[in-house]
C-alpha atoms as an extended CHARMM CRD file, in Angstrom:
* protein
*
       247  EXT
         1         1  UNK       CA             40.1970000000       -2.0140000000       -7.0130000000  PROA      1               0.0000000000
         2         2  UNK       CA             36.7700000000       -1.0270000000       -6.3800000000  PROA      2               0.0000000000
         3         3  UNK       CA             33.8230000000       -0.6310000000       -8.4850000000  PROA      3               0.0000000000
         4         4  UNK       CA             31.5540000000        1.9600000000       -9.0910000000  PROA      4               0.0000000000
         5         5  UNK       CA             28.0810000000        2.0950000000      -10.1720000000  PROA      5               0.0000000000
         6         6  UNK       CA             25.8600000000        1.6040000000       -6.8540000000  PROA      6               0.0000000000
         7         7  UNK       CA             22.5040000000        1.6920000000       -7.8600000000  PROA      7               0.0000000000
         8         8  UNK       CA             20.6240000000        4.1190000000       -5.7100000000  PROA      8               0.0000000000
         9         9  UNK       CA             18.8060000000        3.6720000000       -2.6940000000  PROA      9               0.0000000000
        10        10  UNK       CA             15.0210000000        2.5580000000       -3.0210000000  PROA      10              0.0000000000
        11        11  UNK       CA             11.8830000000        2.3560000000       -0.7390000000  PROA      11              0.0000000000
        12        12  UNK       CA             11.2530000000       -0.5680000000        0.1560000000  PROA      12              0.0000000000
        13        13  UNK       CA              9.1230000000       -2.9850000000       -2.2680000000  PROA      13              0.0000000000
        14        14  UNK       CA              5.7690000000       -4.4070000000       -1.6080000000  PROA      14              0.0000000000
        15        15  UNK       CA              5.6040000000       -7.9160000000       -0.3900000000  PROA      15              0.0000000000
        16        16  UNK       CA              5.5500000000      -10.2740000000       -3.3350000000  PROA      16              0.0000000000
        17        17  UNK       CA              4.5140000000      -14.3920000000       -1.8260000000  PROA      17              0.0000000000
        18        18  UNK       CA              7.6730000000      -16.3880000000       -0.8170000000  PROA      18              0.0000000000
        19        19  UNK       CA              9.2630000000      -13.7850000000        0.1380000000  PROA      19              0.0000000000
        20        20  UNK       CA             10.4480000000      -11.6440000000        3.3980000000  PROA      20              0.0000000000
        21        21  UNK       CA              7.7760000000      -11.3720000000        6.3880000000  PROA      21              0.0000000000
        22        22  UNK       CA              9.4960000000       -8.5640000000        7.8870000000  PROA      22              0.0000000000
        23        23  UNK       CA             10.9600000000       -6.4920000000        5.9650000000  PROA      23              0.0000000000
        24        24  UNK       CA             11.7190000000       -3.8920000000        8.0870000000  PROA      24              0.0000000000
        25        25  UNK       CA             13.6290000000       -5.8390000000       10.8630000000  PROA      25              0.0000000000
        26        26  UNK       CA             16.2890000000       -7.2020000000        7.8550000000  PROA      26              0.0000000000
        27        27  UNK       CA             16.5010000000       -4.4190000000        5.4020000000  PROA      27              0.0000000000
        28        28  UNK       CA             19.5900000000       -2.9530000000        7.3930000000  PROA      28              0.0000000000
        29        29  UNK       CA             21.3270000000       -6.8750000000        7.1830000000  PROA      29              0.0000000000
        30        30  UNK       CA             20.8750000000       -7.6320000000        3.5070000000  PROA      30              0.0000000000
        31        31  UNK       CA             20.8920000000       -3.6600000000        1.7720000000  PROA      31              0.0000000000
        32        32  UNK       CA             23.9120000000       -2.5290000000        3.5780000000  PROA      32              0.0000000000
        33        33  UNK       CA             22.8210000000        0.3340000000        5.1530000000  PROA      33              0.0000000000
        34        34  UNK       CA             24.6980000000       -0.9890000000        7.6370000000  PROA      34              0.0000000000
        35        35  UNK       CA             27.4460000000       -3.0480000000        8.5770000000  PROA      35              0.0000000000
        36        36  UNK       CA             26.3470000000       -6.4530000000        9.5120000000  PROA      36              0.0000000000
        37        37  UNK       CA             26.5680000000       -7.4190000000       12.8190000000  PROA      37              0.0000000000
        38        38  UNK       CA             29.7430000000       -8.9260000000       15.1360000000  PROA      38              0.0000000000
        39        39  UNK       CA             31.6160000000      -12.1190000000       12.9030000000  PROA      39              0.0000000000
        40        40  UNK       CA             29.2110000000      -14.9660000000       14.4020000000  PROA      40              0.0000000000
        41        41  UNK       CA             30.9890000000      -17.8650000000       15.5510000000  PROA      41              0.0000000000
        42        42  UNK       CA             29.3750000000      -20.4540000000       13.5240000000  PROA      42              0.0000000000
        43        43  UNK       CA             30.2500000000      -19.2830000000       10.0810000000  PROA      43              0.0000000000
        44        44  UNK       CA             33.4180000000      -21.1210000000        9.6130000000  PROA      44              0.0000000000
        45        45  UNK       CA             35.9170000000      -18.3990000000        8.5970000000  PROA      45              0.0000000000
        46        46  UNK       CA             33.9490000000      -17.1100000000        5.9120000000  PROA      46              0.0000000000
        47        47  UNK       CA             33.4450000000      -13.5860000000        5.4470000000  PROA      47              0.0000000000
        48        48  UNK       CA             37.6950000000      -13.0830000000        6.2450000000  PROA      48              0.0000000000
        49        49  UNK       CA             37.5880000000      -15.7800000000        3.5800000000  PROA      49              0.0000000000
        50        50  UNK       CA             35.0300000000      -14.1990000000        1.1910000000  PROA      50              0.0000000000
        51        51  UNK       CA             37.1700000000      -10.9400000000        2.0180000000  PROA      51              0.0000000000
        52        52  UNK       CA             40.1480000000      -13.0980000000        0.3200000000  PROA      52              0.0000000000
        53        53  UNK       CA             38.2710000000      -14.1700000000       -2.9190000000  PROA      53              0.0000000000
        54        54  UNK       CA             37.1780000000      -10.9730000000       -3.6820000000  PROA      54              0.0000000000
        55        55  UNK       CA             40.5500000000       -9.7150000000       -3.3950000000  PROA      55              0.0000000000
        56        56  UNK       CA             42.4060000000      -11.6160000000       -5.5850000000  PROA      56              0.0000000000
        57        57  UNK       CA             39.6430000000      -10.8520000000       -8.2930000000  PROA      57              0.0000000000
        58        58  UNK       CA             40.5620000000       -7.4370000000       -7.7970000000  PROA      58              0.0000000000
        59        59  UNK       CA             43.6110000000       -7.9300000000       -8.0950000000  PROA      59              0.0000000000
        60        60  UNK       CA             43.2320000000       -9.3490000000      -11.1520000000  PROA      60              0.0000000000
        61        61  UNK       CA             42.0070000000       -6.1750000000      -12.7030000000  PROA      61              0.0000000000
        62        62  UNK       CA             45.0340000000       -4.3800000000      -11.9280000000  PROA      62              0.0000000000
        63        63  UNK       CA             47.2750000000       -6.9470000000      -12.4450000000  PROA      63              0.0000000000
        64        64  UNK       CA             50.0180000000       -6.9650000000      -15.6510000000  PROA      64              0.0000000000
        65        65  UNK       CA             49.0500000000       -9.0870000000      -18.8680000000  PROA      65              0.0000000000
        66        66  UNK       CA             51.1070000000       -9.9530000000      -22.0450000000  PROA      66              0.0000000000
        67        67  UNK       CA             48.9890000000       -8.1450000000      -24.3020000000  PROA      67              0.0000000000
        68        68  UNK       CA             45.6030000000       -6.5660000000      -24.5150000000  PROA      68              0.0000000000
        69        69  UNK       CA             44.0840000000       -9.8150000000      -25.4200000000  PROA      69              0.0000000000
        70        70  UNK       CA             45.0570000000      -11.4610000000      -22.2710000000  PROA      70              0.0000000000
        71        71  UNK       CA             44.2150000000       -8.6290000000      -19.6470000000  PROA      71              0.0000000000
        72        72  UNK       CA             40.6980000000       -8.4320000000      -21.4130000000  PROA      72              0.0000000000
        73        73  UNK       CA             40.1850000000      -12.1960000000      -20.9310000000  PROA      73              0.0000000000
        74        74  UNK       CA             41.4050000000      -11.6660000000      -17.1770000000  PROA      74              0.0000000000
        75        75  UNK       CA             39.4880000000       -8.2970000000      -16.6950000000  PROA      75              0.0000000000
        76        76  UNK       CA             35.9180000000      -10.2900000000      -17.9780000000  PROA      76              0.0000000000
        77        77  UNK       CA             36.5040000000      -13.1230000000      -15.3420000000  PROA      77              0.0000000000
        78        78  UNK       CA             37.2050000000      -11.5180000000      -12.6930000000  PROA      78              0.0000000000
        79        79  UNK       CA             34.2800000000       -9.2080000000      -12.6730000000  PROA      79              0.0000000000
        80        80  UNK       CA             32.2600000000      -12.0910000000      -13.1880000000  PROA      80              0.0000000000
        81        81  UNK       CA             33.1710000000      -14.1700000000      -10.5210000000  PROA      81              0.0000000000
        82        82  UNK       CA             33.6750000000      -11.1260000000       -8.2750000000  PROA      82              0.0000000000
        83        83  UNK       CA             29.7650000000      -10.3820000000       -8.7750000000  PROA      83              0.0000000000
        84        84  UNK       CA             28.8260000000      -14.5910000000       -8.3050000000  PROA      84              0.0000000000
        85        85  UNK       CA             30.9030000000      -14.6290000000       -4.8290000000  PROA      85              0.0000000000
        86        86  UNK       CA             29.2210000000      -11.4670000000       -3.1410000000  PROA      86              0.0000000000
        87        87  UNK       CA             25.7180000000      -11.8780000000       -4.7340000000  PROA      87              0.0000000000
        88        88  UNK       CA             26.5360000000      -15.3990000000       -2.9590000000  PROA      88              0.0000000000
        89        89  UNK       CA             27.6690000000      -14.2830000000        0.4090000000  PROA      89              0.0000000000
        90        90  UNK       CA             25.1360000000      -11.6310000000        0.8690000000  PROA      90              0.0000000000
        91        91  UNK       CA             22.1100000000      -13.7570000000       -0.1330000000  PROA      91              0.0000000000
        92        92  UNK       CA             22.7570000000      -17.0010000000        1.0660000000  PROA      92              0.0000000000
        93        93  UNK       CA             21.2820000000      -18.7820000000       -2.5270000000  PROA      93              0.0000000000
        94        94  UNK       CA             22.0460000000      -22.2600000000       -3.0070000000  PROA      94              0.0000000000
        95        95  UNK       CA             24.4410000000      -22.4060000000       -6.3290000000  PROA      95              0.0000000000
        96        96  UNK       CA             21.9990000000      -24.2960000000       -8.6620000000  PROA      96              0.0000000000
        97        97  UNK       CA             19.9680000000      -21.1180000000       -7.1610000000  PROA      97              0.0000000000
        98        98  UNK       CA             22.3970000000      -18.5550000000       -8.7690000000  PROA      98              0.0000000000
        99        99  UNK       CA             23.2600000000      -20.5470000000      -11.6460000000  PROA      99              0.0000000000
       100       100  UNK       CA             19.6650000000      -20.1590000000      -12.8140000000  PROA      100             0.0000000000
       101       101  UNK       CA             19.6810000000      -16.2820000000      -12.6070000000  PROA      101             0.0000000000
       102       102  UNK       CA             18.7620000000      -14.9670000000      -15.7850000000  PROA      102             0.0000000000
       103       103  UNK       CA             19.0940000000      -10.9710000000      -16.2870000000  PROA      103             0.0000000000
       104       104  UNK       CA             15.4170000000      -10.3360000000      -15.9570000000  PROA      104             0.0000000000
       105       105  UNK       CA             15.4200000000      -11.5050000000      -12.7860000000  PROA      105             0.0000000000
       106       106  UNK       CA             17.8690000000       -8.9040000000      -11.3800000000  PROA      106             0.0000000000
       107       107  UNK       CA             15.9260000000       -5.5810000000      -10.6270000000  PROA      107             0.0000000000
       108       108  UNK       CA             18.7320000000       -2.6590000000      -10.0190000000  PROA      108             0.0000000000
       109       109  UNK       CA             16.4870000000        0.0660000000       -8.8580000000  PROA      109             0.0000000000
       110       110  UNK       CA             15.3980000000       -2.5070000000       -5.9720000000  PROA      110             0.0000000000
       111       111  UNK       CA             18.9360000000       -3.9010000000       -5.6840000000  PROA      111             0.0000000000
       112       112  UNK       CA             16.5000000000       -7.2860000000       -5.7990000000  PROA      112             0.0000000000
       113       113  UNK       CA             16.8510000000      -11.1920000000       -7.2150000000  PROA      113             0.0000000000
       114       114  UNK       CA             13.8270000000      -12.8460000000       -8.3620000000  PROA      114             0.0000000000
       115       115  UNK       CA             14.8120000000      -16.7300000000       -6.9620000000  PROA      115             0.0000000000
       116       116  UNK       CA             13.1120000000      -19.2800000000       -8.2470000000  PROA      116             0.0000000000
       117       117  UNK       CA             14.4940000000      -22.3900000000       -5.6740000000  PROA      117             0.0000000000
       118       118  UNK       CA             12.7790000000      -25.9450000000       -5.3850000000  PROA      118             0.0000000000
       119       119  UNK       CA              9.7140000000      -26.8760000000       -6.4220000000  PROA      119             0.0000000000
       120       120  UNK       CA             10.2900000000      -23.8290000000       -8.7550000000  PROA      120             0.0000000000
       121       121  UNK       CA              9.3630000000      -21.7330000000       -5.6670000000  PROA      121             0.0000000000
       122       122  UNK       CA              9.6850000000      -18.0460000000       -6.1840000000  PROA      122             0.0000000000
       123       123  UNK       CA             10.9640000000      -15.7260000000       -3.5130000000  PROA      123             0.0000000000
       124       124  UNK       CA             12.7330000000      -11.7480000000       -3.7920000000  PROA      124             0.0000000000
       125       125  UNK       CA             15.9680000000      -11.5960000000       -2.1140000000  PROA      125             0.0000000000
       126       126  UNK       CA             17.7880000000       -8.4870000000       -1.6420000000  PROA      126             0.0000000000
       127       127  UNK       CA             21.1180000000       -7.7620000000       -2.3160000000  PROA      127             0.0000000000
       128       128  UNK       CA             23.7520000000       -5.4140000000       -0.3950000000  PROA      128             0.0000000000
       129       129  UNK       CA             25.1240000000       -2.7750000000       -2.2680000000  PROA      129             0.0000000000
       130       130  UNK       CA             28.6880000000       -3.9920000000       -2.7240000000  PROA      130             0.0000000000
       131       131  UNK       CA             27.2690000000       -7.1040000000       -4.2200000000  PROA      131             0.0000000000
       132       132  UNK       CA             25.2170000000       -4.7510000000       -6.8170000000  PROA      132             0.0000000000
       133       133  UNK       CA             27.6870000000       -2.7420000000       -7.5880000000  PROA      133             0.0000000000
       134       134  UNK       CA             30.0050000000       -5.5840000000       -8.5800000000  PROA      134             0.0000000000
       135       135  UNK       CA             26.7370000000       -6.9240000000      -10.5520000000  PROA      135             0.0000000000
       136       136  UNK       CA             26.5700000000       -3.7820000000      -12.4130000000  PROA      136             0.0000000000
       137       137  UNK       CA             30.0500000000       -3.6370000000      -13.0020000000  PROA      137             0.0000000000
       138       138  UNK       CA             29.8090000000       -6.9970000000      -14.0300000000  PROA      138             0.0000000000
       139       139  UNK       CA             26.8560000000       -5.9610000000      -16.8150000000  PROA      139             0.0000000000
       140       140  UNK       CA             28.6970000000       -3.4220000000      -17.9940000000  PROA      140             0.0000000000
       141       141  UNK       CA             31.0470000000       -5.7510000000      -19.7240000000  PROA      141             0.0000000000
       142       142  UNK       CA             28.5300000000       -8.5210000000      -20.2860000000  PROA      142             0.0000000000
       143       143  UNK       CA             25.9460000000       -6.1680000000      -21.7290000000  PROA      143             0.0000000000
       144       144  UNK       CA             22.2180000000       -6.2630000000      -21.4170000000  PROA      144             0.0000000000
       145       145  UNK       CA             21.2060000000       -9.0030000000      -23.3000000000  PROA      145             0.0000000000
       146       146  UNK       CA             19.1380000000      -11.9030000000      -22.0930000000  PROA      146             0.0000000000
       147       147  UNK       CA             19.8110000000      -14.9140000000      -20.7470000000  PROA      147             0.0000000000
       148       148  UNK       CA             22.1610000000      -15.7740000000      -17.7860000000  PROA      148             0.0000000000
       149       149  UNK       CA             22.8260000000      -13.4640000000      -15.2560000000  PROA      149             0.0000000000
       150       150  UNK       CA             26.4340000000      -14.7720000000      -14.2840000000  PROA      150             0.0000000000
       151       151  UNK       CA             27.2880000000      -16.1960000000      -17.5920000000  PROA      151             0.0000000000
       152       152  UNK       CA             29.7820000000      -18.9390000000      -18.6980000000  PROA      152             0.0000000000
       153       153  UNK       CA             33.2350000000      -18.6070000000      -20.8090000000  PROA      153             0.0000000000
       154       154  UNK       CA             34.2690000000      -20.3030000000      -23.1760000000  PROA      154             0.0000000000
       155       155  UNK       CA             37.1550000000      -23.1800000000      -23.1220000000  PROA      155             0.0000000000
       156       156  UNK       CA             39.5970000000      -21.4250000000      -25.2670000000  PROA      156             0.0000000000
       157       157  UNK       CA             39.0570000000      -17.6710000000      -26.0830000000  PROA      157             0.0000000000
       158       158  UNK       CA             37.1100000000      -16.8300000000      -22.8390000000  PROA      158             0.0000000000
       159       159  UNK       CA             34.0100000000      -15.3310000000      -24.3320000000  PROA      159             0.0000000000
       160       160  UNK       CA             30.7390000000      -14.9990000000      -22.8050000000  PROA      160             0.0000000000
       161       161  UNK       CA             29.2950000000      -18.6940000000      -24.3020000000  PROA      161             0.0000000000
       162       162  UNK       CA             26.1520000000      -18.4390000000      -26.1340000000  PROA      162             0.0000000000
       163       163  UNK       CA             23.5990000000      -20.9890000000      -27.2580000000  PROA      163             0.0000000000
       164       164  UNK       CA             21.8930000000      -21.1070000000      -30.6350000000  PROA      164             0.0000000000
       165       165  UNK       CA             19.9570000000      -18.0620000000      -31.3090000000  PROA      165             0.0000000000
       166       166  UNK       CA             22.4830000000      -15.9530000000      -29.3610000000  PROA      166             0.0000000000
       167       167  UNK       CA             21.2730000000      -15.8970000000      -26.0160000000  PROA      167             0.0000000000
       168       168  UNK       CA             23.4150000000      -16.3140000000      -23.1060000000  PROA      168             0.0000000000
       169       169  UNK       CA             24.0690000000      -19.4720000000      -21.6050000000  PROA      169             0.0000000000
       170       170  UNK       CA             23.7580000000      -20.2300000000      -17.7500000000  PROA      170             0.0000000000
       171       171  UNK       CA             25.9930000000      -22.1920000000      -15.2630000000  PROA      171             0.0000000000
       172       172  UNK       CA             25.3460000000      -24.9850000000      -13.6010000000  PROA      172             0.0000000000
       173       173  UNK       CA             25.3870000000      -25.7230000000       -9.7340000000  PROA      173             0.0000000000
       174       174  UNK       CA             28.1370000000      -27.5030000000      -10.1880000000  PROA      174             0.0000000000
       175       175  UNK       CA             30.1930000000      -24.8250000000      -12.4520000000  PROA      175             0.0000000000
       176       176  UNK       CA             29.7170000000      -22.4480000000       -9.8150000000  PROA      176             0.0000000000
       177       177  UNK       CA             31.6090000000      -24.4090000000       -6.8200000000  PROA      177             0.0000000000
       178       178  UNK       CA             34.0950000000      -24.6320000000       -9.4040000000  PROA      178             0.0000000000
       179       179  UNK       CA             34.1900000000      -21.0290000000       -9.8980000000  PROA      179             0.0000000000
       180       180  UNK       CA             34.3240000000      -20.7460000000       -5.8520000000  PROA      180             0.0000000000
       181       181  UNK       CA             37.0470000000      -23.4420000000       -5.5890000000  PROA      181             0.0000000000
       182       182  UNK       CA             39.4330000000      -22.2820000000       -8.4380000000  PROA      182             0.0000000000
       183       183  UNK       CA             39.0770000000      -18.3790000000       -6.4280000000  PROA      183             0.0000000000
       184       184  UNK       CA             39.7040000000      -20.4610000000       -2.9190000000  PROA      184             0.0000000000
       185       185  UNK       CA             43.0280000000      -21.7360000000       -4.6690000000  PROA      185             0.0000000000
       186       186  UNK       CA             44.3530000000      -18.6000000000       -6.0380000000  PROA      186             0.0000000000
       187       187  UNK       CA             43.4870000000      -16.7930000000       -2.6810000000  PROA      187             0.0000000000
       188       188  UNK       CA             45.3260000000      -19.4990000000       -0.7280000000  PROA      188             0.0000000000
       189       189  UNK       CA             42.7240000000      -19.8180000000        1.8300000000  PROA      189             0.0000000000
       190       190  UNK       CA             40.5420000000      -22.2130000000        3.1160000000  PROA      190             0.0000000000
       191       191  UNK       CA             38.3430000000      -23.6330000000        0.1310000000  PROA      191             0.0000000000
       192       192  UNK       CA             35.3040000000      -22.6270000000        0.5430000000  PROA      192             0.0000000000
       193       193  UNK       CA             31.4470000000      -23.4820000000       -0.8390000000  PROA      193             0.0000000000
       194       194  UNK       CA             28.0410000000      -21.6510000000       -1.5790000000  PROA      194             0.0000000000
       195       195  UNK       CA             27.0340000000      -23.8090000000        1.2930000000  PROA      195             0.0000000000
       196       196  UNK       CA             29.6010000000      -21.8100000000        4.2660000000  PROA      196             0.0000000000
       197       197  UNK       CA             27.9770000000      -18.5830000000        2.1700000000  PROA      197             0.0000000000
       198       198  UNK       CA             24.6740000000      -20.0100000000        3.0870000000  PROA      198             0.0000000000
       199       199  UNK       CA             25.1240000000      -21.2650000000        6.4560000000  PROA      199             0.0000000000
       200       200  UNK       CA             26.7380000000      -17.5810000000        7.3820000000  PROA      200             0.0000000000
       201       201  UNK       CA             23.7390000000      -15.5360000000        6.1760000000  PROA      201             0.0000000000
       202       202  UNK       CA             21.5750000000      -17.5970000000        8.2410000000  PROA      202             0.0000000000
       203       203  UNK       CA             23.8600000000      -17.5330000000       11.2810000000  PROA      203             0.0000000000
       204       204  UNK       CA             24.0670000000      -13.8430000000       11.1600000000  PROA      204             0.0000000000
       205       205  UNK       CA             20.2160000000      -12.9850000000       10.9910000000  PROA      205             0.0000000000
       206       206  UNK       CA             19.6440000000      -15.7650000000       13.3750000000  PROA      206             0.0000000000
       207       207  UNK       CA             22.4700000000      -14.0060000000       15.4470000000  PROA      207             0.0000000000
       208       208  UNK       CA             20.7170000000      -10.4070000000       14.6230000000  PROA      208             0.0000000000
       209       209  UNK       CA             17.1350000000      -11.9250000000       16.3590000000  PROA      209             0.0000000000
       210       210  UNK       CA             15.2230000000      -11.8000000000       13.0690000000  PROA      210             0.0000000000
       211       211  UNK       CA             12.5490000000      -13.5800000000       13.8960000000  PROA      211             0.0000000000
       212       212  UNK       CA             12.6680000000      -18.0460000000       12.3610000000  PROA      212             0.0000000000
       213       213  UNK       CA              9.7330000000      -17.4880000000        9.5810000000  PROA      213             0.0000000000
       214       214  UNK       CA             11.5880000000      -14.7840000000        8.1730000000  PROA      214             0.0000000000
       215       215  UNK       CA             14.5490000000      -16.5140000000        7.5760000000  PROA      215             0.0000000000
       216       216  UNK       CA             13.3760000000      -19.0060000000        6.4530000000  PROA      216             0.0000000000
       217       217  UNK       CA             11.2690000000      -16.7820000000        3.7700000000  PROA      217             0.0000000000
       218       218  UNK       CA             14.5140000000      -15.4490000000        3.1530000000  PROA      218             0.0000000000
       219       219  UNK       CA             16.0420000000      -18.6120000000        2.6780000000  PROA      219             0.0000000000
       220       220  UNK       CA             13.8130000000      -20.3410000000        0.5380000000  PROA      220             0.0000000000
       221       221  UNK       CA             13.5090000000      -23.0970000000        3.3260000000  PROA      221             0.0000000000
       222       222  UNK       CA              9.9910000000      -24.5240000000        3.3060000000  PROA      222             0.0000000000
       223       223  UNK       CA             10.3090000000      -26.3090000000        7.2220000000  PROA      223             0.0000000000
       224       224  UNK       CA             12.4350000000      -26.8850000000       10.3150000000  PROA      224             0.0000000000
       225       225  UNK       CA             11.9130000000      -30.8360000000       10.2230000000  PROA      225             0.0000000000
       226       226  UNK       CA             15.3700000000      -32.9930000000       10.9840000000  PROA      226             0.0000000000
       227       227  UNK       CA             16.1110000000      -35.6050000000        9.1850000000  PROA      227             0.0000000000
       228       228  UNK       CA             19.1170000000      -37.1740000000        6.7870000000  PROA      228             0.0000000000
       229       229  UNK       CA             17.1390000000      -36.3030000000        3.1480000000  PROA      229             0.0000000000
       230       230  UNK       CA             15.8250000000      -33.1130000000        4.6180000000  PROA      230             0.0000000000
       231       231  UNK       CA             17.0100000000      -30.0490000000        2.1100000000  PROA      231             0.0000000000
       232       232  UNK       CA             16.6040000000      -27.9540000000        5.2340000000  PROA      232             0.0000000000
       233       233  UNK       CA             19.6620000000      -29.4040000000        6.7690000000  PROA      233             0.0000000000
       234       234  UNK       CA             21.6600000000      -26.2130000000        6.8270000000  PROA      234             0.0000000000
       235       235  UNK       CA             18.5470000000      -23.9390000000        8.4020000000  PROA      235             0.0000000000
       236       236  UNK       CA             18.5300000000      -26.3280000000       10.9740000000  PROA      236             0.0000000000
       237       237  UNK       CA             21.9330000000      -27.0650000000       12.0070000000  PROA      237             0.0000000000
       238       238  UNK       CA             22.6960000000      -23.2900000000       12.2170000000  PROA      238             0.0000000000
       239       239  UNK       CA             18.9200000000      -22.5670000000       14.5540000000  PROA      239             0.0000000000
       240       240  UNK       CA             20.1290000000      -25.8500000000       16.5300000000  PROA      240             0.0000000000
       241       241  UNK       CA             23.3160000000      -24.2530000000       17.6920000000  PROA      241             0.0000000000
       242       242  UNK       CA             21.7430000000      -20.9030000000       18.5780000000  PROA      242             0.0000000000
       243       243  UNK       CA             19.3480000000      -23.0090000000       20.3640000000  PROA      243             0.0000000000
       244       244  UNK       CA             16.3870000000      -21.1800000000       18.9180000000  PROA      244             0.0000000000
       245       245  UNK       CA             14.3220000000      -24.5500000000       17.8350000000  PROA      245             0.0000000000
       246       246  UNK       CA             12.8910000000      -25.8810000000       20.9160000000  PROA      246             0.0000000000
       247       247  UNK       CA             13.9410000000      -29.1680000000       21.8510000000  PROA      247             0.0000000000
């Protein structure tokens, strides 16, 4: 099933600090304005997998339900995590990264994420526009009221949880790779993490020649040094095998 509700195209925004160094040379890779590049070998299976995952949540919407009750309750999560697995793919956040989303830091007329990663580091990341139209068909049903972006159910009646006051909750990191895991089982493929989501969006711009600093702005990586407790451990695996970090 597939949603509706692309936000329209935009200029492109002025430079905020953290974020993109070339804008130009990426805006075709993470807008969609067109289709990203030949399926690079070091990203594990996952955009056939991603392909999976967002299939069974649409299949979800379509699919039978006892009663009205039941396909609502169905119809709210899959939207939901439909919207958390492409924002993921097509950005490359970490998933404490997307768990702190709120809705004021999604700009649709940009089709843009304000990220705030470690160190409470801001940066702009830009989405494709499959992943905001499933974020704006995921707001239709969550409404526009603040708090977090992609919110948490729940236990029992599968409503969009709430803290005192009334304002949306958030996930966690860790809620999130269970939201990726439960999808992975229900697809029947290969399970998959925000980390293969990562490591592909930085293969594929590596892949496209987009120059390091950019990724890396893109990213939110702050250097290429090696080591066990480095954070940057992804970045540099991926530039190792395209043997773009000189030895």
């Amino acid at each position: 099933m597939q949603t509706s509700g692309t936000p329209s195209d935009r200029s492109t925004p002025p430079k905020p600090p953290e974020t993109i160094t070339n804008q130009r040379e990426v805006r075709s890779l993470t807008t969609g304005d067109q289709e990203r590049g030949p399926f690079p070998p070091y990203s594990g299976g996952t955009r056939a997998g991603v392909d999976a995952l967002l299939d069974a949540c649409d299949a979800d919407l379509d699919a039978p339900a006892p009663d009205e009750a039941w396909y609502a309750e169905m119809r709210l999560i899959a939207l939901r995590d439909a919207a958390m697995i492409d924002v993921l793919y097509s950005t490359g956040l970490r998933q404490a990264e997307l768990a702190r989303l709120a809705l004021d830091d999604y700009d649709p007329a940009r089709r843009s994420l304000r990220v705030r990663g470690k160190s409470d580091k801001e940066r702009l990341v830009l989405v494709t526009r499959s992943a905001a139209a499933r974020v704006e068909a995921w707001l239709a049903e969550r409404g526009r009221d603040t708090g977090g972006l992609v919110a948490p159910f729940t236990p029992r009646s599968q409503r969009i949880r709430r803290r005192v006051g009334g304002r949306i909750d958030h996930h966690t990191g860790q809620t999130v790779s269970h939201v990726i895991t439960e999808r992975s089982e229900r697809a029947k493929t290969a399970r998959l993490t925000a980390r293969d989501f990562r490591r592909t969006f930085i293969s594929e711009l590596l892949i496209a020649g987009v120059d390091l600093s950019t990724v890396q702005a893109l990213a939110g990586c702050a250097s290429l040094l090696r080591g066990p407790s480095s954070n940057e451990e992804i970045f540099n695996e991926v530039a190792s095998d395209l043997a773009v970090i000189p030895s």
